[in-house]
Amino acid sequence: MVDEIECRNPGMLDPYTLNHNAAAACAWRRRGVVSLAWAAVLASSIAVSAAGEVVVPAAAEAPATAVAPAAAGTPAYVGGQTCVPCHEAAAALLAGSHHDRAMQPASAATVLGNFDGAAFTYNAITSTFSRKDGAYFVRTDGPDGQLRDYRVAYTFGVDPLQQYLVEFPGGRLQVLGIGWDTRPGGAGGQRWFHLYPDEKVDYRDVLHWTGPAQNWNFMCSECHSTNVKKNYRAESDTFETRWAQVNVSCEACHGPGSLHVEWGRRVKEGQEPSAPARGLIVDLAARGGSWVFEGNAPIANLSAARDPRSQIVCGRCHTRRAEISDDYRQDQPFGQTHIVSLLDEGLYYADGQMLDEVFEYGSFLQSRMHERGVICTDCHDPHSGRLRADGNAVCATCHRAQQFDTPSHHHHKTGTDAARCVQCHMPARTYMVVHKRHDHSFRIPRPDLSVKLGTPNTCIDSNCHSDRSAQWAADGVVKWYGPTRTRGPRYATALDAGRRRAVGASRLLGDVIADRSFPAIVRATALTLLENNPGAAPDLVERSLADPDPLVRRAAVSQLIDWDPPRRWQVGGPLLADPIRAVRLEAVNSLASAAAAVSLTPEQRVAFERAVAEYRETQAFNADRAESWTNLGSLDAQLGNLERAETAYQRAIRMQPAFIPSYVNLADLYRQQGRDTDGERVLRGAPDGADVHHALGLLLVRRQRIDEAIGELAKATAQSPDSPRYAYVYAVALDSVGQHAKALAVLEQAHRRFTGYRDILAALVEFSAQAGDREAAERWARELRESSAR
């Protein structure tokens, strides 16, 4: 069986940014394996002074206050100050808001932190904060670990923390890992703190403030300023980033205002307005119907249909997503410029509750509120950012207080925190040490799922009843509402089973995919889990390719990658011309490896080449990241452009030496060329990681160095216990050298974790039979048959 072990190309990678969290690392999803953190410190691009004087890079060019002018008749950005004379009330609300102060030049009016000689020690490094001649400086460890003085160029945010940006050569802005807690002293604030207090981040770490993980140009700029153009130049490894306005101003949401200003001039002069939409790309004020109560109905209904585009404006920045183009327009579908993260493991719990820093939009897409037509501005004033009403009153806009804001509904004492709607329906988690954020899926508490799946529930996880058990909370819900009170995320069991590769997962996932009453983001997530759980009917995937929602189409086309090439092209080829860019890019990923295996019609060839060109343009847009070069390498490898693929992988490694997929893909490229000596050299020089050990183990198997291979495969299995494939391969290798008992032990342990993984069950049948344990072999064979039947 060892000869059957093959190294598979890990596929193309998508960047998932943590927008407006410059102190968090970015991660990428690798098909069917694990999430891998990227890293690199571009020390070669950073000039430091050996004498330790102030570093104010002469090469750093400050972003311009305006982007290049638009062509005649095309709406152009005019600046928020132009809006004030006609919109004084809105401007007054915006002034001082989080959006207004999202990013500001550092000055006495904007800097909130203590720069009066304050000191802060982290990981044996003492940083000091000072002022000189009206400028603000921090003395801290630079890219080589040495203390240097850095001038603060911009502030970032205001509440509950403020971060600080430093200019570096090549047009880079980097975000300090030490932030200022702006909360009152009585609440624990008015102090310096590190964004990673439980880790020891130094200059060699992926999370160090001088590395690409903390780079403003890629990580933060789009959502803290207006109309940002990143403008990365790969040939010089520099940025020429520009913005229309340094903060989040009027036009960030309303779109470029020049035509609206002209419309206003014509109205003022008594002329007929030239544009029915008042010169705006999207007229956010004309959002459509309002919420009204009909008779004694407990919940309000919309009086008329709404324009859903206003939701996209908020979702652009309030979601976990990847930016694939800066050609953003407020009136176009979100997928034209961004890839929204699904309910992936590590980001969300199986029931859809937020886990990692995912912000609000992905949660809201799961909610019944979203389904009914609620939009962000129903609850939040769009200019101030504040709630439209205090406490439970904001919910009473649509939910009659007489029915819902009473002890008979919430079973808690009126006026207490426990009686607040958000306490039960919008549980909060704290990110960036001090920033509490509420889950916007508005779910009904399900402690019964906590008992069954281990998901959180607000009863015991919000410090209300932390001394109680989930079963106690579940029993309480039954007592209050009866045994049938199980409304909520019915998809949790399916997603959990899919993640665990459990028996019956394919059927459960198929039920979710086929049921359009589930939110699109849920059905899309279920589709992606099919790759871990083969057996679902292919027609489910095929039908999903025509789903109205691009999230579902994108997920469906990603599942074609292992289909027979002719069939893959037959059903997936049309999506190369999908109206949504994110879907087209995923179609390229799934079809590229099959392009040479089928006879394409001239029309198919043109569509494919056009989509490939767009794919390359997208990677060029993000060419400051190693994953984009890895994507290009994978694409060229599949297209047979092996020299270009090798060059791309090598570029990725040089840019971000800690980004593991680049090494694994390059070594696999060498395998395809019979160059395992070169592949071993690459993997030996790669950072430590399960995927490196696994790839190296397979390489050593091919080179007949089995003892060495087993050691590497053992490390991969230990470092990635969530990978049943790694456990399976390790067991096969052990069995091949006569370690039959240990192989069976590895398989049995993996089976307890992944009950429906058929390769493991098949191996248990074979190895048990080889060991002469007929009873065990029959038991495993019966379980294998039963798993196939489910």
PDB file of C-alpha atoms in Angstrom, residues 150-288:
ATOM      1  CA  TYR A 150      10.263  55.474  15.134  1.00  0.00           C
ATOM      2  CA  ARG A 151       8.074  58.430  14.370  1.00  0.00           C
ATOM      3  CA  VAL A 152       4.322  57.865  14.561  1.00  0.00           C
ATOM      4  CA  ALA A 153       2.717  58.994  11.323  1.00  0.00           C
ATOM      5  CA  TYR A 154      -0.968  58.187  11.889  1.00  0.00           C
ATOM      6  CA  THR A 155      -3.404  57.132  14.576  1.00  0.00           C
ATOM      7  CA  PHE A 156      -5.717  54.201  14.020  1.00  0.00           C
ATOM      8  CA  GLY A 157      -9.105  54.051  15.728  1.00  0.00           C
ATOM      9  CA  VAL A 158     -10.316  55.646  18.955  1.00  0.00           C
ATOM     10  CA  ASP A 159     -12.418  53.265  21.039  1.00  0.00           C
ATOM     11  CA  PRO A 160     -11.848  50.994  22.908  1.00  0.00           C
ATOM     12  CA  LEU A 161      -8.239  51.119  21.719  1.00  0.00           C
ATOM     13  CA  GLN A 162      -5.992  53.182  19.504  1.00  0.00           C
ATOM     14  CA  GLN A 163      -3.116  51.883  17.387  1.00  0.00           C
ATOM     15  CA  TYR A 164      -0.296  53.750  15.703  1.00  0.00           C
ATOM     16  CA  LEU A 165       1.221  53.618  12.217  1.00  0.00           C
ATOM     17  CA  VAL A 166       4.889  54.072  11.321  1.00  0.00           C
ATOM     18  CA  GLU A 167       6.202  54.834   7.836  1.00  0.00           C
ATOM     19  CA  PHE A 168       8.818  52.533   6.318  1.00  0.00           C
ATOM     20  CA  PRO A 169      10.670  52.630   2.996  1.00  0.00           C
ATOM     21  CA  GLY A 170       8.899  51.416  -0.089  1.00  0.00           C
ATOM     22  CA  GLY A 171       5.662  53.198   0.763  1.00  0.00           C
ATOM     23  CA  ARG A 172       4.877  50.810   3.596  1.00  0.00           C
ATOM     24  CA  LEU A 173       2.975  51.707   6.728  1.00  0.00           C
ATOM     25  CA  GLN A 174       3.342  49.290   9.646  1.00  0.00           C
ATOM     26  CA  VAL A 175       1.114  48.982  12.703  1.00  0.00           C
ATOM     27  CA  LEU A 176       2.682  48.860  16.143  1.00  0.00           C
ATOM     28  CA  GLY A 177       1.858  45.733  18.144  1.00  0.00           C
ATOM     29  CA  ILE A 178       1.519  47.867  21.277  1.00  0.00           C
ATOM     30  CA  GLY A 179      -1.770  49.744  21.511  1.00  0.00           C
ATOM     31  CA  TRP A 180      -3.338  52.252  23.875  1.00  0.00           C
ATOM     32  CA  ASP A 181      -6.370  51.184  25.888  1.00  0.00           C
ATOM     33  CA  THR A 182      -8.679  54.194  25.588  1.00  0.00           C
ATOM     34  CA  ARG A 183     -11.251  52.996  28.096  1.00  0.00           C
ATOM     35  CA  PRO A 184     -11.537  54.927  31.367  1.00  0.00           C
ATOM     36  CA  GLY A 185      -9.061  54.038  34.072  1.00  0.00           C
ATOM     37  CA  GLY A 186     -11.864  52.704  36.227  1.00  0.00           C
ATOM     38  CA  ALA A 187     -12.668  50.173  33.509  1.00  0.00           C
ATOM     39  CA  GLY A 188      -9.066  49.019  33.270  1.00  0.00           C
ATOM     40  CA  GLY A 189      -8.047  51.415  30.510  1.00  0.00           C
ATOM     41  CA  GLN A 190      -5.613  54.306  30.104  1.00  0.00           C
ATOM     42  CA  ARG A 191      -2.663  51.947  29.676  1.00  0.00           C
ATOM     43  CA  TRP A 192      -0.319  50.549  27.044  1.00  0.00           C
ATOM     44  CA  PHE A 193      -0.830  46.873  26.224  1.00  0.00           C
ATOM     45  CA  HIS A 194       0.357  44.341  23.656  1.00  0.00           C
ATOM     46  CA  LEU A 195      -2.106  42.827  21.240  1.00  0.00           C
ATOM     47  CA  TYR A 196      -0.641  39.353  21.887  1.00  0.00           C
ATOM     48  CA  PRO A 197      -0.213  39.322  25.674  1.00  0.00           C
ATOM     49  CA  ASP A 198      -0.096  35.538  25.987  1.00  0.00           C
ATOM     50  CA  GLU A 199       2.565  35.048  23.315  1.00  0.00           C
ATOM     51  CA  LYS A 200       6.189  36.059  22.973  1.00  0.00           C
ATOM     52  CA  VAL A 201       6.301  37.897  19.678  1.00  0.00           C
ATOM     53  CA  ASP A 202       9.780  39.041  18.684  1.00  0.00           C
ATOM     54  CA  TYR A 203      11.298  40.335  15.442  1.00  0.00           C
ATOM     55  CA  ARG A 204      11.496  36.797  14.027  1.00  0.00           C
ATOM     56  CA  ASP A 205       7.805  36.103  14.577  1.00  0.00           C
ATOM     57  CA  VAL A 206       5.122  36.270  11.907  1.00  0.00           C
ATOM     58  CA  LEU A 207       3.156  38.650  14.120  1.00  0.00           C
ATOM     59  CA  HIS A 208       5.925  41.179  14.689  1.00  0.00           C
ATOM     60  CA  TRP A 209       4.853  44.700  13.886  1.00  0.00           C
ATOM     61  CA  THR A 210       7.497  45.200  11.161  1.00  0.00           C
ATOM     62  CA  GLY A 211       6.369  42.202   9.081  1.00  0.00           C
ATOM     63  CA  PRO A 212       3.734  41.838   6.378  1.00  0.00           C
ATOM     64  CA  ALA A 213       1.163  40.560   8.879  1.00  0.00           C
ATOM     65  CA  GLN A 214       1.008  44.083  10.258  1.00  0.00           C
ATOM     66  CA  ASN A 215       1.233  45.900   6.942  1.00  0.00           C
ATOM     67  CA  TRP A 216      -1.368  48.665   6.610  1.00  0.00           C
ATOM     68  CA  ASN A 217      -1.317  48.746   2.800  1.00  0.00           C
ATOM     69  CA  PHE A 218      -2.769  45.242   2.577  1.00  0.00           C
ATOM     70  CA  MET A 219      -4.304  44.504   5.951  1.00  0.00           C
ATOM     71  CA  CYS A 220      -6.077  47.690   6.950  1.00  0.00           C
ATOM     72  CA  SER A 221      -6.130  50.510   4.445  1.00  0.00           C
ATOM     73  CA  GLU A 222      -9.294  49.704   2.526  1.00  0.00           C
ATOM     74  CA  CYS A 223     -11.519  49.986   5.578  1.00  0.00           C
ATOM     75  CA  HIS A 224      -9.901  52.856   7.451  1.00  0.00           C
ATOM     76  CA  SER A 225      -9.735  55.334   4.577  1.00  0.00           C
ATOM     77  CA  THR A 226     -11.863  56.320   1.588  1.00  0.00           C
ATOM     78  CA  ASN A 227     -11.310  55.003  -1.957  1.00  0.00           C
ATOM     79  CA  VAL A 228      -7.923  53.423  -1.294  1.00  0.00           C
ATOM     80  CA  LYS A 229      -5.836  52.212  -4.220  1.00  0.00           C
ATOM     81  CA  LYS A 230      -3.092  49.899  -2.976  1.00  0.00           C
ATOM     82  CA  ASN A 231      -0.860  50.217  -6.066  1.00  0.00           C
ATOM     83  CA  TYR A 232       1.746  47.599  -5.259  1.00  0.00           C
ATOM     84  CA  ARG A 233       4.653  47.512  -7.737  1.00  0.00           C
ATOM     85  CA  ALA A 234       6.043  43.986  -7.892  1.00  0.00           C
ATOM     86  CA  GLU A 235       9.079  44.950  -9.965  1.00  0.00           C
ATOM     87  CA  SER A 236      10.371  47.209  -7.196  1.00  0.00           C
ATOM     88  CA  ASP A 237       8.572  45.625  -4.231  1.00  0.00           C
ATOM     89  CA  THR A 238       7.111  48.997  -3.296  1.00  0.00           C
ATOM     90  CA  PHE A 239       3.724  50.560  -2.670  1.00  0.00           C
ATOM     91  CA  GLU A 240       2.308  53.745  -4.155  1.00  0.00           C
ATOM     92  CA  THR A 241      -0.862  53.588  -2.092  1.00  0.00           C
ATOM     93  CA  ARG A 242      -3.318  56.474  -2.537  1.00  0.00           C
ATOM     94  CA  TRP A 243      -6.576  57.507  -0.970  1.00  0.00           C
ATOM     95  CA  ALA A 244      -9.306  60.035  -1.619  1.00  0.00           C
ATOM     96  CA  GLN A 245      -9.635  60.867   2.072  1.00  0.00           C
ATOM     97  CA  VAL A 246      -7.601  59.661   5.048  1.00  0.00           C
ATOM     98  CA  ASN A 247     -10.601  58.605   7.132  1.00  0.00           C
ATOM     99  CA  VAL A 248     -13.919  56.888   6.425  1.00  0.00           C
ATOM    100  CA  SER A 249     -15.834  59.828   5.019  1.00  0.00           C
ATOM    101  CA  CYS A 250     -19.165  60.369   3.267  1.00  0.00           C
ATOM    102  CA  GLU A 251     -18.071  58.948  -0.074  1.00  0.00           C
ATOM    103  CA  ALA A 252     -16.827  55.677   1.421  1.00  0.00           C
ATOM    104  CA  CYS A 253     -20.476  54.632   1.707  1.00  0.00           C
ATOM    105  CA  HIS A 254     -22.331  56.933  -0.698  1.00  0.00           C
ATOM    106  CA  GLY A 255     -19.821  56.647  -3.523  1.00  0.00           C
ATOM    107  CA  PRO A 256     -18.031  59.413  -5.429  1.00  0.00           C
ATOM    108  CA  GLY A 257     -20.004  62.614  -5.106  1.00  0.00           C
ATOM    109  CA  SER A 258     -19.169  64.803  -8.092  1.00  0.00           C
ATOM    110  CA  LEU A 259     -22.375  64.047 -10.024  1.00  0.00           C
ATOM    111  CA  HIS A 260     -24.449  64.498  -6.885  1.00  0.00           C
ATOM    112  CA  VAL A 261     -22.831  67.893  -6.298  1.00  0.00           C
ATOM    113  CA  GLU A 262     -23.688  68.846  -9.862  1.00  0.00           C
ATOM    114  CA  TRP A 263     -27.269  67.632  -9.353  1.00  0.00           C
ATOM    115  CA  GLY A 264     -27.516  69.779  -6.217  1.00  0.00           C
ATOM    116  CA  ARG A 265     -26.232  72.818  -8.097  1.00  0.00           C
ATOM    117  CA  ARG A 266     -28.856  72.356 -10.787  1.00  0.00           C
ATOM    118  CA  VAL A 267     -31.625  72.008  -8.203  1.00  0.00           C
ATOM    119  CA  LYS A 268     -30.448  75.128  -6.396  1.00  0.00           C
ATOM    120  CA  GLU A 269     -30.455  77.059  -9.639  1.00  0.00           C
ATOM    121  CA  GLY A 270     -33.981  75.896 -10.408  1.00  0.00           C
ATOM    122  CA  GLN A 271     -32.996  73.627 -13.264  1.00  0.00           C
ATOM    123  CA  GLU A 272     -34.504  70.174 -13.847  1.00  0.00           C
ATOM    124  CA  PRO A 273     -32.426  67.529 -12.015  1.00  0.00           C
ATOM    125  CA  SER A 274     -30.347  65.662 -14.559  1.00  0.00           C
ATOM    126  CA  ALA A 275     -30.368  62.278 -12.814  1.00  0.00           C
ATOM    127  CA  PRO A 276     -33.310  60.487 -11.175  1.00  0.00           C
ATOM    128  CA  ALA A 277     -30.917  58.972  -8.592  1.00  0.00           C
ATOM    129  CA  ARG A 278     -29.724  62.444  -7.622  1.00  0.00           C
ATOM    130  CA  GLY A 279     -26.306  61.724  -9.080  1.00  0.00           C
ATOM    131  CA  LEU A 280     -25.524  58.969  -6.569  1.00  0.00           C
ATOM    132  CA  ILE A 281     -24.315  55.474  -7.464  1.00  0.00           C
ATOM    133  CA  VAL A 282     -26.594  54.090  -4.762  1.00  0.00           C
ATOM    134  CA  ASP A 283     -29.131  56.324  -3.057  1.00  0.00           C
ATOM    135  CA  LEU A 284     -28.792  55.001   0.466  1.00  0.00           C
ATOM    136  CA  ALA A 285     -31.501  57.307   1.750  1.00  0.00           C
ATOM    137  CA  ALA A 286     -34.033  55.619  -0.526  1.00  0.00           C
ATOM    138  CA  ARG A 287     -33.711  52.252   1.156  1.00  0.00           C
ATOM    139  CA  GLY A 288     -37.316  51.206   0.588  1.00  0.00           C
TER     140      GLY A 288
END
